[in-house]
C-alpha positions as a Markdown table, in Angstrom:
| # | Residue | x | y | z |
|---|---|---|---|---|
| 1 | Unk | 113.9 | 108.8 | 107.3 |
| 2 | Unk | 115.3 | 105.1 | 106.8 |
| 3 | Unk | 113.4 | 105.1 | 103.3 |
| 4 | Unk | 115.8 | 108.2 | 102.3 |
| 5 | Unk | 118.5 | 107.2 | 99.5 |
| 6 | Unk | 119.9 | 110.9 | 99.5 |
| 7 | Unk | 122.2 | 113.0 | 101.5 |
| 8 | Unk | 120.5 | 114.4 | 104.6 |
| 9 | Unk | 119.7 | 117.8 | 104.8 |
| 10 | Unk | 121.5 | 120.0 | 107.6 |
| 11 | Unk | 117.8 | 119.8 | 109.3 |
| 12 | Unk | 117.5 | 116.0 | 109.4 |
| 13 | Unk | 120.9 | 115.4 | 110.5 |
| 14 | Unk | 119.6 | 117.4 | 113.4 |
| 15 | Unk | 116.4 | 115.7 | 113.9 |
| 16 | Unk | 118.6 | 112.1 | 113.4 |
| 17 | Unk | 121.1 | 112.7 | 116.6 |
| 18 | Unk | 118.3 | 114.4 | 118.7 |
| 19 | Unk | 116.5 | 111.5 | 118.5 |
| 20 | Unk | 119.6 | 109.1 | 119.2 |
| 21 | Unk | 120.5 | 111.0 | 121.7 |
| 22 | Unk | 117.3 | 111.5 | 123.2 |
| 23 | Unk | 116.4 | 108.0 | 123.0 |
| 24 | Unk | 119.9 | 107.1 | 125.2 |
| 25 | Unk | 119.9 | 109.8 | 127.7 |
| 26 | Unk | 116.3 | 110.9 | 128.1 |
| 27 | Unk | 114.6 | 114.3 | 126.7 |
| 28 | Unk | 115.6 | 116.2 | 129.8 |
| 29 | Unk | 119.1 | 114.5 | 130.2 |
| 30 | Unk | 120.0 | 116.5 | 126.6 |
| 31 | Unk | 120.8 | 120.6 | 125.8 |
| 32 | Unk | 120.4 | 122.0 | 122.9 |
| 33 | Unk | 124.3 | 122.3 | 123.3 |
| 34 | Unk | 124.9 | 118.7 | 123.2 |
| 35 | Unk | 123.1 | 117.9 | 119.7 |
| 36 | Unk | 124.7 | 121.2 | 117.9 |
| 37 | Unk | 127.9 | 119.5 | 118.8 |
| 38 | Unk | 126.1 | 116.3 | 117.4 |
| 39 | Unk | 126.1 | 117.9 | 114.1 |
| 40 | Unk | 128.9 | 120.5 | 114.1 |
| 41 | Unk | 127.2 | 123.6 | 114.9 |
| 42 | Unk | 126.8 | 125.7 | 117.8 |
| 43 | Unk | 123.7 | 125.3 | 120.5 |
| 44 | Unk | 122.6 | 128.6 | 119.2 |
| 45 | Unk | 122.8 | 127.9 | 115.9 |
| 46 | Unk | 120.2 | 125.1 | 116.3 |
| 47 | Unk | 117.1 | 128.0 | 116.8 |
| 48 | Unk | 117.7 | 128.8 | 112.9 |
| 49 | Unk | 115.9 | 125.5 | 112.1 |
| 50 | Unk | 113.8 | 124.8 | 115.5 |
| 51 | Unk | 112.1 | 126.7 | 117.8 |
| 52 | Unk | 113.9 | 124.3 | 120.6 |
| 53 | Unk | 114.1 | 120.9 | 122.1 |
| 54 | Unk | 110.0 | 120.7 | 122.3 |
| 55 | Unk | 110.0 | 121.3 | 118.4 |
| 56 | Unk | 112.4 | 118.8 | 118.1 |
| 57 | Unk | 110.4 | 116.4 | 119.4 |
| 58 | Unk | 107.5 | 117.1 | 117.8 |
| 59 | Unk | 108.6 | 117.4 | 114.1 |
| 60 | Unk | 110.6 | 113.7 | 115.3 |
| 61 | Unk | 106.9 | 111.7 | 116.5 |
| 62 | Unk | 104.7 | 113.2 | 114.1 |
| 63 | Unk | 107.0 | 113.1 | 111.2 |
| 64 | Unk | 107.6 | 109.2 | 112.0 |
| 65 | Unk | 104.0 | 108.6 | 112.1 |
| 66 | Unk | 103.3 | 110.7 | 109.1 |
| 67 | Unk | 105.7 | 108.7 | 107.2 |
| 68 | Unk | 104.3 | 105.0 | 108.1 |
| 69 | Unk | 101.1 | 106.2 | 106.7 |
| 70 | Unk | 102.1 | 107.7 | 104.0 |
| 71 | Unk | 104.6 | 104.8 | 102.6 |
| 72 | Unk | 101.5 | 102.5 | 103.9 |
| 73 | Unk | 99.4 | 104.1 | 101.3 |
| 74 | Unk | 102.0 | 104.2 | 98.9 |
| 75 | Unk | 102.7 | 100.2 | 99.0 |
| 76 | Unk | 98.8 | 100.1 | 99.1 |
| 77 | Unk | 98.7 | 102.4 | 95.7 |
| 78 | Unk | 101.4 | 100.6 | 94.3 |
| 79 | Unk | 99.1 | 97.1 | 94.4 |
| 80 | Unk | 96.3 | 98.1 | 92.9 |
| 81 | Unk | 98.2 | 99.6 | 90.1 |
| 82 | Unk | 100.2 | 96.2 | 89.8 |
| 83 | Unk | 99.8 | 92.8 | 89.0 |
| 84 | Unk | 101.6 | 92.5 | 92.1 |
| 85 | Unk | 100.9 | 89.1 | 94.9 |
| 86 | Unk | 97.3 | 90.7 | 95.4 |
| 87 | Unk | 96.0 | 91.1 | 99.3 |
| 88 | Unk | 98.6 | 88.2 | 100.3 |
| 89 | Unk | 101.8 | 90.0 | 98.2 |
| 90 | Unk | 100.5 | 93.7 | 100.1 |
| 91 | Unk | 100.6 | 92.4 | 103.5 |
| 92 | Unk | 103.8 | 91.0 | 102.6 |
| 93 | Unk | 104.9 | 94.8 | 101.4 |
| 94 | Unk | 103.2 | 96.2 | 104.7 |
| 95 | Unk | 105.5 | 94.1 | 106.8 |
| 96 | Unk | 108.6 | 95.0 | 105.2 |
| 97 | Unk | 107.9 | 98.1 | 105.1 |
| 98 | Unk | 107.0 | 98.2 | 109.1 |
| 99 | Unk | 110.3 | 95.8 | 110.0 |
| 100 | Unk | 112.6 | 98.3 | 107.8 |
| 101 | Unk | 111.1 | 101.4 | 110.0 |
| 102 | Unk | 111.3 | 99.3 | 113.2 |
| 103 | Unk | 115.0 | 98.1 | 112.5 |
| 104 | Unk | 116.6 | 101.4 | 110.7 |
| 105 | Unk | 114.7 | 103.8 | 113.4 |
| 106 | Unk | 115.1 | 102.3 | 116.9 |
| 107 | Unk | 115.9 | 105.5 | 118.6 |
| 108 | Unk | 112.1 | 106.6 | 117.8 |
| 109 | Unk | 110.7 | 103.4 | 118.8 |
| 110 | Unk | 111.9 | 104.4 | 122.4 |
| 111 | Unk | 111.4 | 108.2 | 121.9 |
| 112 | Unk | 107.6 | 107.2 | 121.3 |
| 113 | Unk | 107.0 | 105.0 | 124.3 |
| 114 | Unk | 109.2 | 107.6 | 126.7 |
| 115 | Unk | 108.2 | 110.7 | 125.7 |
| 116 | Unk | 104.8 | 111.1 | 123.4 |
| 117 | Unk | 103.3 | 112.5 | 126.6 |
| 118 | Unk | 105.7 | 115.6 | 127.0 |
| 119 | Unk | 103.7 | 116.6 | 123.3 |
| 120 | Unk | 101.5 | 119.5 | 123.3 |
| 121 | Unk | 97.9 | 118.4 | 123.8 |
| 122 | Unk | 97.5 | 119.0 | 119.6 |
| 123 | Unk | 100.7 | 117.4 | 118.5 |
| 124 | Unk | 99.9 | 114.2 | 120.3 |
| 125 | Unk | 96.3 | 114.0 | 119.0 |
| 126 | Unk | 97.6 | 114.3 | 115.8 |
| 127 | Unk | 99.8 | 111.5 | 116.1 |
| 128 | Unk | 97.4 | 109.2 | 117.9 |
| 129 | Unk | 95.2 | 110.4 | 114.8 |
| 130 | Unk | 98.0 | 109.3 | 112.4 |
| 131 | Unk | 98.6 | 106.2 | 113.9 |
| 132 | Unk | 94.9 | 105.4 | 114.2 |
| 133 | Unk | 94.6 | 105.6 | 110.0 |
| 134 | Unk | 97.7 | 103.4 | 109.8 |
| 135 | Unk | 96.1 | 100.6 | 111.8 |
| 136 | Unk | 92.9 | 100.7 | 110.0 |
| 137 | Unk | 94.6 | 100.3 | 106.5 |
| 138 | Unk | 96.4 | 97.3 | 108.1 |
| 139 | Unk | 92.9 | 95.9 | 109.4 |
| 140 | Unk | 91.8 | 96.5 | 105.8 |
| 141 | Unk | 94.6 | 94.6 | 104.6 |
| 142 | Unk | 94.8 | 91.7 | 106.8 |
| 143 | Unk | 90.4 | 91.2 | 106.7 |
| 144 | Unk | 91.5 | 90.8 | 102.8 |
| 145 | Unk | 93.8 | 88.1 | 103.4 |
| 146 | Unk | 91.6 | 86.2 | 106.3 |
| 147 | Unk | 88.3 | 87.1 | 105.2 |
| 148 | Unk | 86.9 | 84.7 | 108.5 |
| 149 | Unk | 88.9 | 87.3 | 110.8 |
| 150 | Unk | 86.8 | 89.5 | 112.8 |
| 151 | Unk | 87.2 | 93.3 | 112.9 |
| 152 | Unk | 87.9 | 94.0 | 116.1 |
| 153 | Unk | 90.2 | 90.5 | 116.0 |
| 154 | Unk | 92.0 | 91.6 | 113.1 |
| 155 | Unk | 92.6 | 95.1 | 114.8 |
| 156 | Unk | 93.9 | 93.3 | 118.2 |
| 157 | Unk | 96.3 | 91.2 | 116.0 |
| 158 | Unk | 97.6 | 94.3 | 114.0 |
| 159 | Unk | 98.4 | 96.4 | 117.5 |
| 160 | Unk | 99.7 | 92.9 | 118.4 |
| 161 | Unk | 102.4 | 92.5 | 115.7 |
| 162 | Unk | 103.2 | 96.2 | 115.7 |
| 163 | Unk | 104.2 | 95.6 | 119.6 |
| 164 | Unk | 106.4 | 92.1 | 118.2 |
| 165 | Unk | 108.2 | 94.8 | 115.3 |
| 166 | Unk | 108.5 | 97.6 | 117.6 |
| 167 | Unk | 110.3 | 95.1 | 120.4 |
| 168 | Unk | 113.6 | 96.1 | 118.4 |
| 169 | Unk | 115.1 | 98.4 | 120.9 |
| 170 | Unk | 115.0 | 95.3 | 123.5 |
| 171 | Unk | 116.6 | 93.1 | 120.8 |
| 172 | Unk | 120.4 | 93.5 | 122.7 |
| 173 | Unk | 123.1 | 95.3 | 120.4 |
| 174 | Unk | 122.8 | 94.9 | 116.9 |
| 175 | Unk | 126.6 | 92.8 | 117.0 |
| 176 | Unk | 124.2 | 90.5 | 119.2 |
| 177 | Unk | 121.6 | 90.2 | 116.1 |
| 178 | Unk | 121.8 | 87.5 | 113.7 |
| 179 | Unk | 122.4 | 90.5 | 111.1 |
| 180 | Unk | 119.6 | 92.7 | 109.6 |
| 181 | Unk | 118.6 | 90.5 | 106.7 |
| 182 | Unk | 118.2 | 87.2 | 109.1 |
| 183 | Unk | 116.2 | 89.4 | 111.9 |
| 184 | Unk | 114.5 | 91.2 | 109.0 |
| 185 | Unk | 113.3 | 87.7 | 107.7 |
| 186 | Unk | 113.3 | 86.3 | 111.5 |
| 187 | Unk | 110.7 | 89.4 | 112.1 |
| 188 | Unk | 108.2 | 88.6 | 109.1 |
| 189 | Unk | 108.0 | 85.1 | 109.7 |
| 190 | Unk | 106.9 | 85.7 | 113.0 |
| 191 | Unk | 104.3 | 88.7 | 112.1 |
| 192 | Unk | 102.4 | 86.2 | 109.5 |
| 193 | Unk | 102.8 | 83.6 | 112.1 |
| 194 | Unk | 100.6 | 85.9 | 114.4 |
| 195 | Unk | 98.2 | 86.6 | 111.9 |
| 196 | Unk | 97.4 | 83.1 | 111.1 |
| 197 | Unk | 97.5 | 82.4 | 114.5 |
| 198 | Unk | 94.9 | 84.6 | 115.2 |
| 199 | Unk | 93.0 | 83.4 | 112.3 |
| 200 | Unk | 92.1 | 80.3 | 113.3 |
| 201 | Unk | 88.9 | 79.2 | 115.3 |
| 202 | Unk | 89.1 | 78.0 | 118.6 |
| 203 | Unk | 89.0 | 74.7 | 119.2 |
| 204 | Unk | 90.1 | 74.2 | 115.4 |
């Protein structure tokens, strides 16, 4: 979605205003009506591209998580076939990539915390499975850079800093933001400062 340089297609523009306006109003608080107007085309016009407002939904949560592991991969592909910053330069790359998603995709942040339980029984499994893989290749990630870090620590810390980035839709408005480049950097100085945080020893 955010990572997307070219024009939307008629389906995604869909998928983009259900989720806003899902995200404001609630799933039930929204007809099918109300996002055809969204996009300029009737209610009825809405079933040429989804089955309905459950569809929706679905395509919207497991798409998203589908697409942080799949750029996750991609940023981890793209070091090993660079010189690159090594493990310290990919978790660098994992961050961004994470703050990018949790400031250009708010309305899914919410959509995800409100609704992931209306998903059919198979729909949510697969996203809890998609979301599972994404962890672990942080964990990976982060072990690499503080090699004295615990597995289950370094998992704890990873769910940890991907509750800091997703904290975006509690942020205020974004004219109450110091701008996206200054809470972008704001964002990733404060997910490295949890990970050394949680790498040191007690007592140290």
């Amino acid at each position: 979605m955010a990572t997307r340089t070219d024009a939307p297609t008629r389906r995604e523009q869909i998928l983009r205003e259900a989720a806003r306006l899902f995200a404001e109003r609630g799933f039930h608080g929204v007809g099918v009506d109300e996002i055809g107007a969204a996009v300029g085309i009737s209610g009825p016009g809405l079933y040429r591209h989804f089955a309905g407002k459950d569809a929706m939904l679905a395509e919207l949560l497991v798409g998203i998580s589908g697409q942080l592991l799949t750029g996750g991969r991609r940023r981890v592909a793209e070091a090993q076939a660079g010189p690159g910053g090594g493990a310290e330069g990919l978790l660098d790359s994992l961050i961004e990539g994470h703050i990018d998603f949790a400031l250009d995709d708010r309305p899914l942040i919410t959509l995800h915390d409100r609704e992931l339980d209306r998903l059919r029984d198979s729909d949510r499994k697969l996203v809890r499975q998609l979301q599972r893989q994404y962890v672990e290749l942080w964990v990976e990630v982060v072990r690499e850079v503080y090699p004295d870090l615990g597995e289950p620590s370094a998992r704890s810390a990873v769910h940890s800093v991907f509750g800091l980035l997703n904290s975006t839709p509690h942020l205020g408005r974004p004219g109450a933001l110091p701008g996206r480049a200054g809470t972008a950097e704001l964002l990733h100085r404060m997910a490295r400062g949890a990970f050394g945080a949680a790498a040191v020893a007690p007592g140290a």
